């Protein structure tokens, strides 16, 4: 599926180039978190694979908030940057949300700027948060009915959980959404009411078969690096036995998140 989206993006880039618009994606990476380096590397690889130019800016973990803002300002001003990502999380002591807010909403490839989050609430067009948007593409691509269904989202971060719940409950999608979090009592029973269960926690193996109604669609957003490699929130083998459909980790939501970043960047270049 990610390949299908990327092929479309590659064709869009050629079309835009023919009308004189060059698409360029910039990433800003602060510090030396190994996982962030890997994720940013993937984003550049994806951009290059579809013929999108990519620009990488790196700051040391010792950078001040003002230095982060200055780097964002510089990318905001560059004509060859049509979309930009501030790789989160920022090192301790730096405010990642403030850095995202510094990005021009018209260059917000992650769809996380408060202006664009506001437009999403209003149902207006604009870049959508990449991970929930990737999940919506998965549901759409596999023809999974959402209207009239009960969707349970575990997690309420601004990056995943909150926008996920909004998109599932939007007009035209029409799921009835229950948003859960670490304070939800009897989480397994609440989740077991879901026709569609989305887990965005970051606790490997928390979601076992007792959380899942037979036949439910399970989307595992969680990714945690462990000694055994990348792990999702869901006990895959156990839940796959009873779920109607399930996404794996790795190779499920992650590639679709990256594909959504490219789609957002195309949308911003067109606007
Ligand atoms: P986050 O900001 O840490 O949020 C985690 C959420 O899980 C919080 O809302 C928290 O509840 C909830 N939670 C924690 N422990 C819980 C428990 N025992 N029971 C129920 N809820 C619990 O993380 P995030 O940024 O949303 O990311 C979530 C996961 O998705 C992480 O593993 C992250 O690596 C992954 N992720 C994957 C992709 C991808 O492309 N695949 C993209 C982004 C994130 P409270 O609000 O009550 O604390």
Coordinates of N, CA and C and ligand atoms in Angstrom, one line a residue, residues 131 154-157 159-160 181-183 187 200-203 206 221-224 253-254 257, ligand 1:
X131 N 0.5 10.1 11.1 CA 0.2 8.7 11.5 C -1.3 8.4 11.5
X154 N -6.7 3.8 22.0 CA -6.0 3.8 23.2 C -4.8 4.8 23.0
X155 N -4.8 5.9 23.8 CA -3.8 6.9 23.7 C -4.5 8.3 23.4
X156 N -4.0 9.4 23.9 CA -4.6 10.7 23.7 C -3.5 11.7 23.4
X157 N -2.4 11.3 22.8 CA -1.3 12.3 22.5 C -1.8 13.2 21.3
X159 N 0.0 13.8 18.9 CA 0.7 13.3 17.7 C -0.2 12.2 17.1
X160 N -0.8 11.3 18.0 CA -1.5 10.2 17.4 C -3.0 10.1 18.0
X181 N -7.2 6.0 27.8 CA -5.8 6.4 28.2 C -5.4 5.7 29.5
X182 N -4.3 6.2 30.1 CA -3.8 5.4 31.2 C -4.7 5.4 32.5
X183 N -5.7 6.3 32.5 CA -6.6 6.4 33.6 C -7.9 5.7 33.4
X187 N -9.7 -1.2 31.1 CA -9.4 -1.0 29.7 C -9.7 -2.1 28.8
X200 N -2.2 3.1 20.5 CA -1.1 4.1 20.3 C -0.6 4.4 21.7
X201 N 0.1 3.4 22.3 CA 0.5 3.5 23.7 C 2.0 3.5 23.8
X202 N 2.7 2.5 23.3 CA 4.1 2.4 23.5 C 4.5 1.5 24.7
X203 N 3.6 0.5 24.9 CA 3.8 -0.6 25.9 C 3.7 -1.9 25.2
X206 N 1.0 -5.0 25.7 CA -0.1 -4.7 26.7 C -1.5 -5.2 26.2
X221 N -0.4 0.9 16.4 CA 0.5 2.1 16.1 C 1.8 2.0 16.9
X222 N 1.7 1.4 18.0 CA 2.8 1.4 19.0 C 4.1 0.9 18.4
X223 N 5.2 1.5 18.7 CA 6.5 1.0 18.3 C 7.5 1.3 19.4
X224 N 8.0 0.2 19.9 CA 9.0 0.3 21.0 C 10.2 -0.5 20.7
X253 N 1.8 0.3 10.3 CA 1.5 1.7 10.3 C 2.7 2.6 9.9
X254 N 3.9 2.1 10.3 CA 5.1 2.9 10.1 C 5.3 3.4 8.6
X257 N 2.8 6.0 7.7 CA 3.1 7.3 8.2 C 4.0 8.0 7.3
Ligands
LIG1 P1 2.7 9.2 24.2 O1 2.7 10.7 23.9 O2 3.6 8.7 25.2 O3 1.2 8.8 24.5 C1 0.9 7.5 24.9 C2 -0.5 7.4 25.3 O4 -0.7 6.1 25.8 C3 -0.9 8.4 26.4 O5 -2.1 9.0 26.1 C4 -1.1 7.5 27.6 O6 -2.1 7.9 28.5 C5 -1.4 6.2 27.0 N1 -1.0 5.1 27.9 C6 0.2 4.8 28.5 N2 0.1 3.7 29.3 C7 -1.1 3.3 29.2 C8 -1.8 2.2 29.8 N3 -1.2 1.3 30.6 N4 -3.1 2.0 29.5 C9 -3.7 2.8 28.7 N5 -3.2 3.9 28.1 C10 -1.9 4.1 28.3 O7 3.0 8.4 22.8 P2 2.6 8.8 21.3 O8 3.5 9.8 20.7 O9 1.1 9.0 21.2 O10 3.0 7.4 20.6 C11 2.4 6.2 21.0 C12 3.1 5.0 20.4 O11 3.0 5.1 19.0 C13 4.6 4.9 20.7 O12 5.0 3.6 20.8 C14 5.2 5.6 19.5 O13 6.5 5.1 19.3 C15 4.3 5.1 18.4 N6 4.3 5.9 17.2 C16 4.3 5.2 16.0 C17 4.3 5.8 14.9 C18 4.3 5.0 13.6 O14 4.5 5.6 12.5 N7 4.1 3.7 13.6 C19 4.2 7.2 14.8 C20 4.0 7.9 16.0 C21 4.1 7.2 17.2 P3 -2.0 9.3 29.4 O15 -2.4 10.4 28.4 O16 -3.0 9.1 30.4 O17 -0.6 9.4 29.9

